[in-house]
């Protein structure tokens, strides 16, 4: 699996968790019993797998190289598109976390903010993933020189090895499976 296929595969796992988040929101909407502590697990996944692990590779490796090598078109695509969406996602998660705390402190109306921020994140990420898989990654593969692609391949492999040593992938992929079972 090359570095692009790896990132597309990670998107598949992220989309699984997005489905879980949506199911939790539906439970909140229907006033079904919800363990709001579970939201902290979902937030942990988003921050440490989707953002730090996956977006970390994109931001530190791929996007950086695209801007460096491919000029204004890549700069617009990356800086004014993908990075803005990464930051917007972080804002939704920060607001989600604050809303969960408020609900747990007894503010029933904050359930609305839980749903609004979680669903906004889910919708943003679905559109974002679609753009990356079908536009950004293809643009990079088609236009980056082979030498740069080879370097990205090596750098991503090292990034993955470091994460595997810390069991990042195992922890978060197991977490997705556990949440999928829990929220059926």
PDB file of C-alpha atoms in Angstrom:
ATOM      1  CA  UNK A   1       0.000   0.000   0.000  1.00  0.00           C
ATOM      2  CA  UNK A   2       1.524   3.331  -1.004  1.00  0.00           C
ATOM      3  CA  UNK A   3       1.239   6.522   1.028  1.00  0.00           C
ATOM      4  CA  UNK A   4      -1.895   7.721  -0.821  1.00  0.00           C
ATOM      5  CA  UNK A   5      -3.620   4.343  -0.465  1.00  0.00           C
ATOM      6  CA  UNK A   6      -2.743   4.417   3.234  1.00  0.00           C
ATOM      7  CA  UNK A   7      -4.394   7.816   3.706  1.00  0.00           C
ATOM      8  CA  UNK A   8      -7.479   6.703   1.758  1.00  0.00           C
ATOM      9  CA  UNK A   9      -7.641   3.607   3.986  1.00  0.00           C
ATOM     10  CA  UNK A  10      -7.431   5.802   7.087  1.00  0.00           C
ATOM     11  CA  UNK A  11     -10.371   7.775   5.710  1.00  0.00           C
ATOM     12  CA  UNK A  12     -12.363   4.540   5.689  1.00  0.00           C
ATOM     13  CA  UNK A  13     -11.755   4.121   9.437  1.00  0.00           C
ATOM     14  CA  UNK A  14     -12.543   7.770  10.109  1.00  0.00           C
ATOM     15  CA  UNK A  15     -15.851   7.423   8.231  1.00  0.00           C
ATOM     16  CA  UNK A  16     -16.725   4.442  10.419  1.00  0.00           C
ATOM     17  CA  UNK A  17     -16.321   6.662  13.484  1.00  0.00           C
ATOM     18  CA  UNK A  18     -18.320   9.444  11.818  1.00  0.00           C
ATOM     19  CA  UNK A  19     -21.201   6.959  11.524  1.00  0.00           C
ATOM     20  CA  UNK A  20     -20.852   6.182  15.241  1.00  0.00           C
ATOM     21  CA  UNK A  21     -20.894   9.885  16.144  1.00  0.00           C
ATOM     22  CA  UNK A  22     -24.064  10.368  14.093  1.00  0.00           C
ATOM     23  CA  UNK A  23     -25.741   7.459  15.914  1.00  0.00           C
ATOM     24  CA  UNK A  24     -24.831   8.982  19.278  1.00  0.00           C
ATOM     25  CA  UNK A  25     -26.359  12.273  18.162  1.00  0.00           C
ATOM     26  CA  UNK A  26     -29.566  10.523  17.157  1.00  0.00           C
ATOM     27  CA  UNK A  27     -29.782   8.994  20.636  1.00  0.00           C
ATOM     28  CA  UNK A  28     -29.337  12.472  22.139  1.00  0.00           C
ATOM     29  CA  UNK A  29     -32.027  13.852  19.811  1.00  0.00           C
ATOM     30  CA  UNK A  30     -34.486  11.126  20.811  1.00  0.00           C
ATOM     31  CA  UNK A  31     -33.679  11.671  24.521  1.00  0.00           C
ATOM     32  CA  UNK A  32     -32.520   8.077  24.813  1.00  0.00           C
ATOM     33  CA  UNK A  33     -30.077   7.175  27.592  1.00  0.00           C
ATOM     34  CA  UNK A  34     -26.573   8.262  26.564  1.00  0.00           C
ATOM     35  CA  UNK A  35     -23.353   7.896  28.505  1.00  0.00           C
ATOM     36  CA  UNK A  36     -21.937  11.340  27.803  1.00  0.00           C
ATOM     37  CA  UNK A  37     -18.516  10.083  28.905  1.00  0.00           C
ATOM     38  CA  UNK A  38     -18.497   8.143  25.625  1.00  0.00           C
ATOM     39  CA  UNK A  39     -18.246  11.456  23.799  1.00  0.00           C
ATOM     40  CA  UNK A  40     -14.805  11.921  25.355  1.00  0.00           C
ATOM     41  CA  UNK A  41     -13.732   8.653  23.704  1.00  0.00           C
ATOM     42  CA  UNK A  42     -15.098   9.879  20.375  1.00  0.00           C
ATOM     43  CA  UNK A  43     -13.246  13.170  20.851  1.00  0.00           C
ATOM     44  CA  UNK A  44     -10.061  11.260  21.729  1.00  0.00           C
ATOM     45  CA  UNK A  45     -10.358   9.325  18.453  1.00  0.00           C
ATOM     46  CA  UNK A  46     -10.900  12.514  16.451  1.00  0.00           C
ATOM     47  CA  UNK A  47      -8.032  14.391  18.073  1.00  0.00           C
ATOM     48  CA  UNK A  48      -5.481  11.611  18.148  1.00  0.00           C
ATOM     49  CA  UNK A  49      -6.285   9.377  15.182  1.00  0.00           C
ATOM     50  CA  UNK A  50      -8.122  11.569  12.673  1.00  0.00           C
ATOM     51  CA  UNK A  51      -6.255  14.761  13.488  1.00  0.00           C
ATOM     52  CA  UNK A  52      -2.838  14.049  14.993  1.00  0.00           C
ATOM     53  CA  UNK A  53      -2.173  10.780  13.169  1.00  0.00           C
ATOM     54  CA  UNK A  54      -3.937  11.208   9.825  1.00  0.00           C
ATOM     55  CA  UNK A  55      -3.963  14.999   9.419  1.00  0.00           C
ATOM     56  CA  UNK A  56      -0.452  15.003  10.865  1.00  0.00           C
ATOM     57  CA  UNK A  57       0.790  13.071   7.834  1.00  0.00           C
ATOM     58  CA  UNK A  58      -1.101  15.335   5.486  1.00  0.00           C
ATOM     59  CA  UNK A  59      -0.004  18.606   7.062  1.00  0.00           C
ATOM     60  CA  UNK A  60       3.613  17.760   7.895  1.00  0.00           C
ATOM     61  CA  UNK A  61       4.384  15.687   4.816  1.00  0.00           C
ATOM     62  CA  UNK A  62       2.039  15.748   1.817  1.00  0.00           C
ATOM     63  CA  UNK A  63       0.539  19.235   1.942  1.00  0.00           C
ATOM     64  CA  UNK A  64       3.876  20.822   2.753  1.00  0.00           C
ATOM     65  CA  UNK A  65       5.440  19.171  -0.301  1.00  0.00           C
ATOM     66  CA  UNK A  66       2.526  20.081  -2.538  1.00  0.00           C
ATOM     67  CA  UNK A  67       2.804  23.777  -1.667  1.00  0.00           C
ATOM     68  CA  UNK A  68       6.600  23.658  -2.041  1.00  0.00           C
ATOM     69  CA  UNK A  69       6.603  21.857  -5.392  1.00  0.00           C
ATOM     70  CA  UNK A  70       3.371  22.661  -7.195  1.00  0.00           C
ATOM     71  CA  UNK A  71       2.951  26.411  -6.835  1.00  0.00           C
ATOM     72  CA  UNK A  72      -0.137  28.634  -6.597  1.00  0.00           C
ATOM     73  CA  UNK A  73      -2.754  26.016  -7.528  1.00  0.00           C
ATOM     74  CA  UNK A  74      -1.573  23.691  -4.759  1.00  0.00           C
ATOM     75  CA  UNK A  75      -1.198  26.589  -2.345  1.00  0.00           C
ATOM     76  CA  UNK A  76      -4.836  27.612  -2.865  1.00  0.00           C
ATOM     77  CA  UNK A  77      -6.053  24.038  -2.615  1.00  0.00           C
ATOM     78  CA  UNK A  78      -4.058  23.315   0.534  1.00  0.00           C
ATOM     79  CA  UNK A  79      -3.917  26.596   2.462  1.00  0.00           C
ATOM     80  CA  UNK A  80      -7.337  27.967   1.571  1.00  0.00           C
ATOM     81  CA  UNK A  81      -9.124  24.642   1.377  1.00  0.00           C
ATOM     82  CA  UNK A  82      -7.799  21.646   3.251  1.00  0.00           C
ATOM     83  CA  UNK A  83      -6.063  23.436   6.132  1.00  0.00           C
ATOM     84  CA  UNK A  84      -9.043  25.738   6.700  1.00  0.00           C
ATOM     85  CA  UNK A  85     -11.287  22.674   6.894  1.00  0.00           C
ATOM     86  CA  UNK A  86      -8.894  20.952   9.321  1.00  0.00           C
ATOM     87  CA  UNK A  87      -9.080  24.023  11.567  1.00  0.00           C
ATOM     88  CA  UNK A  88     -12.866  24.227  11.295  1.00  0.00           C
ATOM     89  CA  UNK A  89     -13.063  20.572  12.317  1.00  0.00           C
ATOM     90  CA  UNK A  90     -10.897  21.315  15.351  1.00  0.00           C
ATOM     91  CA  UNK A  91     -13.251  24.147  16.313  1.00  0.00           C
ATOM     92  CA  UNK A  92     -16.300  21.862  16.081  1.00  0.00           C
ATOM     93  CA  UNK A  93     -14.574  19.306  18.324  1.00  0.00           C
ATOM     94  CA  UNK A  94     -13.542  21.969  20.840  1.00  0.00           C
ATOM     95  CA  UNK A  95     -17.137  23.241  20.954  1.00  0.00           C
ATOM     96  CA  UNK A  96     -18.458  19.670  21.200  1.00  0.00           C
ATOM     97  CA  UNK A  97     -16.233  19.014  24.200  1.00  0.00           C
ATOM     98  CA  UNK A  98     -17.443  22.194  25.927  1.00  0.00           C
ATOM     99  CA  UNK A  99     -21.074  21.258  25.235  1.00  0.00           C
ATOM    100  CA  UNK A 100     -20.617  17.748  26.647  1.00  0.00           C
ATOM    101  CA  UNK A 101     -19.184  19.237  29.843  1.00  0.00           C
ATOM    102  CA  UNK A 102     -22.200  21.562  30.102  1.00  0.00           C
ATOM    103  CA  UNK A 103     -24.653  18.686  29.670  1.00  0.00           C
ATOM    104  CA  UNK A 104     -22.828  16.694  32.340  1.00  0.00           C
ATOM    105  CA  UNK A 105     -23.071  19.726  34.642  1.00  0.00           C
ATOM    106  CA  UNK A 106     -26.851  19.753  34.204  1.00  0.00           C
ATOM    107  CA  UNK A 107     -27.390  22.162  31.297  1.00  0.00           C
ATOM    108  CA  UNK A 108     -30.014  20.238  29.315  1.00  0.00           C
ATOM    109  CA  UNK A 109     -30.153  22.858  26.543  1.00  0.00           C
ATOM    110  CA  UNK A 110     -26.473  22.169  25.778  1.00  0.00           C
ATOM    111  CA  UNK A 111     -27.625  18.866  24.237  1.00  0.00           C
ATOM    112  CA  UNK A 112     -28.490  21.032  21.233  1.00  0.00           C
ATOM    113  CA  UNK A 113     -24.852  22.181  21.040  1.00  0.00           C
ATOM    114  CA  UNK A 114     -23.660  18.582  21.321  1.00  0.00           C
ATOM    115  CA  UNK A 115     -25.751  17.628  18.307  1.00  0.00           C
ATOM    116  CA  UNK A 116     -24.972  20.793  16.331  1.00  0.00           C
ATOM    117  CA  UNK A 117     -21.209  20.546  16.708  1.00  0.00           C
ATOM    118  CA  UNK A 118     -20.956  16.784  16.323  1.00  0.00           C
ATOM    119  CA  UNK A 119     -23.131  16.719  13.189  1.00  0.00           C
ATOM    120  CA  UNK A 120     -21.333  19.761  11.769  1.00  0.00           C
ATOM    121  CA  UNK A 121     -18.059  17.884  12.230  1.00  0.00           C
ATOM    122  CA  UNK A 122     -19.472  14.718  10.637  1.00  0.00           C
ATOM    123  CA  UNK A 123     -20.808  16.612   7.607  1.00  0.00           C
ATOM    124  CA  UNK A 124     -17.608  18.635   7.207  1.00  0.00           C
ATOM    125  CA  UNK A 125     -15.430  15.528   7.331  1.00  0.00           C
ATOM    126  CA  UNK A 126     -17.529  13.598   4.815  1.00  0.00           C
ATOM    127  CA  UNK A 127     -17.184  16.430   2.277  1.00  0.00           C
ATOM    128  CA  UNK A 128     -13.524  16.937   3.184  1.00  0.00           C
ATOM    129  CA  UNK A 129     -12.665  13.257   2.716  1.00  0.00           C
ATOM    130  CA  UNK A 130     -14.434  13.219  -0.647  1.00  0.00           C
ATOM    131  CA  UNK A 131     -12.301  16.172  -1.828  1.00  0.00           C
ATOM    132  CA  UNK A 132      -9.072  14.647  -0.584  1.00  0.00           C
ATOM    133  CA  UNK A 133      -9.707  11.202  -2.052  1.00  0.00           C
ATOM    134  CA  UNK A 134     -10.917  12.448  -5.425  1.00  0.00           C
ATOM    135  CA  UNK A 135      -9.108  15.748  -5.971  1.00  0.00           C
ATOM    136  CA  UNK A 136      -6.209  16.525  -3.630  1.00  0.00           C
ATOM    137  CA  UNK A 137      -4.550  13.105  -3.554  1.00  0.00           C
ATOM    138  CA  UNK A 138      -5.035  12.625  -7.298  1.00  0.00           C
ATOM    139  CA  UNK A 139      -3.547  16.060  -7.973  1.00  0.00           C
ATOM    140  CA  UNK A 140      -0.525  15.163  -5.839  1.00  0.00           C
ATOM    141  CA  UNK A 141      -0.014  11.766  -7.469  1.00  0.00           C
ATOM    142  CA  UNK A 142      -0.344  13.184 -10.944  1.00  0.00           C
ATOM    143  CA  UNK A 143       1.858  16.258 -10.477  1.00  0.00           C
ATOM    144  CA  UNK A 144       4.503  15.667  -7.803  1.00  0.00           C
ATOM    145  CA  UNK A 145       7.842  14.539  -9.254  1.00  0.00           C
ATOM    146  CA  UNK A 146       8.651  10.862  -8.697  1.00  0.00           C
ATOM    147  CA  UNK A 147      11.586  11.748  -6.436  1.00  0.00           C
ATOM    148  CA  UNK A 148       9.238  13.678  -4.130  1.00  0.00           C
ATOM    149  CA  UNK A 149       6.720  10.818  -4.197  1.00  0.00           C
ATOM    150  CA  UNK A 150       9.491   8.398  -3.220  1.00  0.00           C
ATOM    151  CA  UNK A 151      10.500  10.694  -0.345  1.00  0.00           C
ATOM    152  CA  UNK A 152       6.877  10.919   0.796  1.00  0.00           C
ATOM    153  CA  UNK A 153       6.656   7.147   0.678  1.00  0.00           C
ATOM    154  CA  UNK A 154       9.696   6.833   2.983  1.00  0.00           C
ATOM    155  CA  UNK A 155       8.556   9.611   5.316  1.00  0.00           C
ATOM    156  CA  UNK A 156       5.061   8.134   5.653  1.00  0.00           C
ATOM    157  CA  UNK A 157       6.540   4.698   6.351  1.00  0.00           C
ATOM    158  CA  UNK A 158       8.656   6.179   9.167  1.00  0.00           C
ATOM    159  CA  UNK A 159       5.645   8.096  10.513  1.00  0.00           C
ATOM    160  CA  UNK A 160       3.644   4.841  10.541  1.00  0.00           C
ATOM    161  CA  UNK A 161       6.449   2.857  12.196  1.00  0.00           C
ATOM    162  CA  UNK A 162       6.680   5.429  14.973  1.00  0.00           C
ATOM    163  CA  UNK A 163       2.899   5.286  15.466  1.00  0.00           C
ATOM    164  CA  UNK A 164       2.919   1.478  15.443  1.00  0.00           C
ATOM    165  CA  UNK A 165       5.590   1.447  18.144  1.00  0.00           C
ATOM    166  CA  UNK A 166       3.154   3.498  20.253  1.00  0.00           C
ATOM    167  CA  UNK A 167       0.256   1.235  19.182  1.00  0.00           C
ATOM    168  CA  UNK A 168      -1.699   4.231  17.865  1.00  0.00           C
ATOM    169  CA  UNK A 169      -3.361   2.351  15.019  1.00  0.00           C
ATOM    170  CA  UNK A 170      -4.297  -0.641  17.184  1.00  0.00           C
ATOM    171  CA  UNK A 171      -5.751   1.505  19.961  1.00  0.00           C
ATOM    172  CA  UNK A 172      -7.936   3.612  17.707  1.00  0.00           C
ATOM    173  CA  UNK A 173      -9.066   0.912  15.282  1.00  0.00           C
ATOM    174  CA  UNK A 174     -10.038  -1.241  18.271  1.00  0.00           C
ATOM    175  CA  UNK A 175     -11.860   1.787  19.687  1.00  0.00           C
ATOM    176  CA  UNK A 176     -13.908   2.200  16.487  1.00  0.00           C
ATOM    177  CA  UNK A 177     -14.927  -1.466  16.606  1.00  0.00           C
ATOM    178  CA  UNK A 178     -15.932  -1.183  20.280  1.00  0.00           C
ATOM    179  CA  UNK A 179     -18.053   1.909  19.653  1.00  0.00           C
ATOM    180  CA  UNK A 180     -19.682   0.302  16.608  1.00  0.00           C
ATOM    181  CA  UNK A 181     -20.793  -2.625  18.790  1.00  0.00           C
ATOM    182  CA  UNK A 182     -21.945  -0.340  21.585  1.00  0.00           C
ATOM    183  CA  UNK A 183     -24.093   1.999  19.504  1.00  0.00           C
ATOM    184  CA  UNK A 184     -25.841  -0.482  17.163  1.00  0.00           C
TER     185      UNK A 184
END
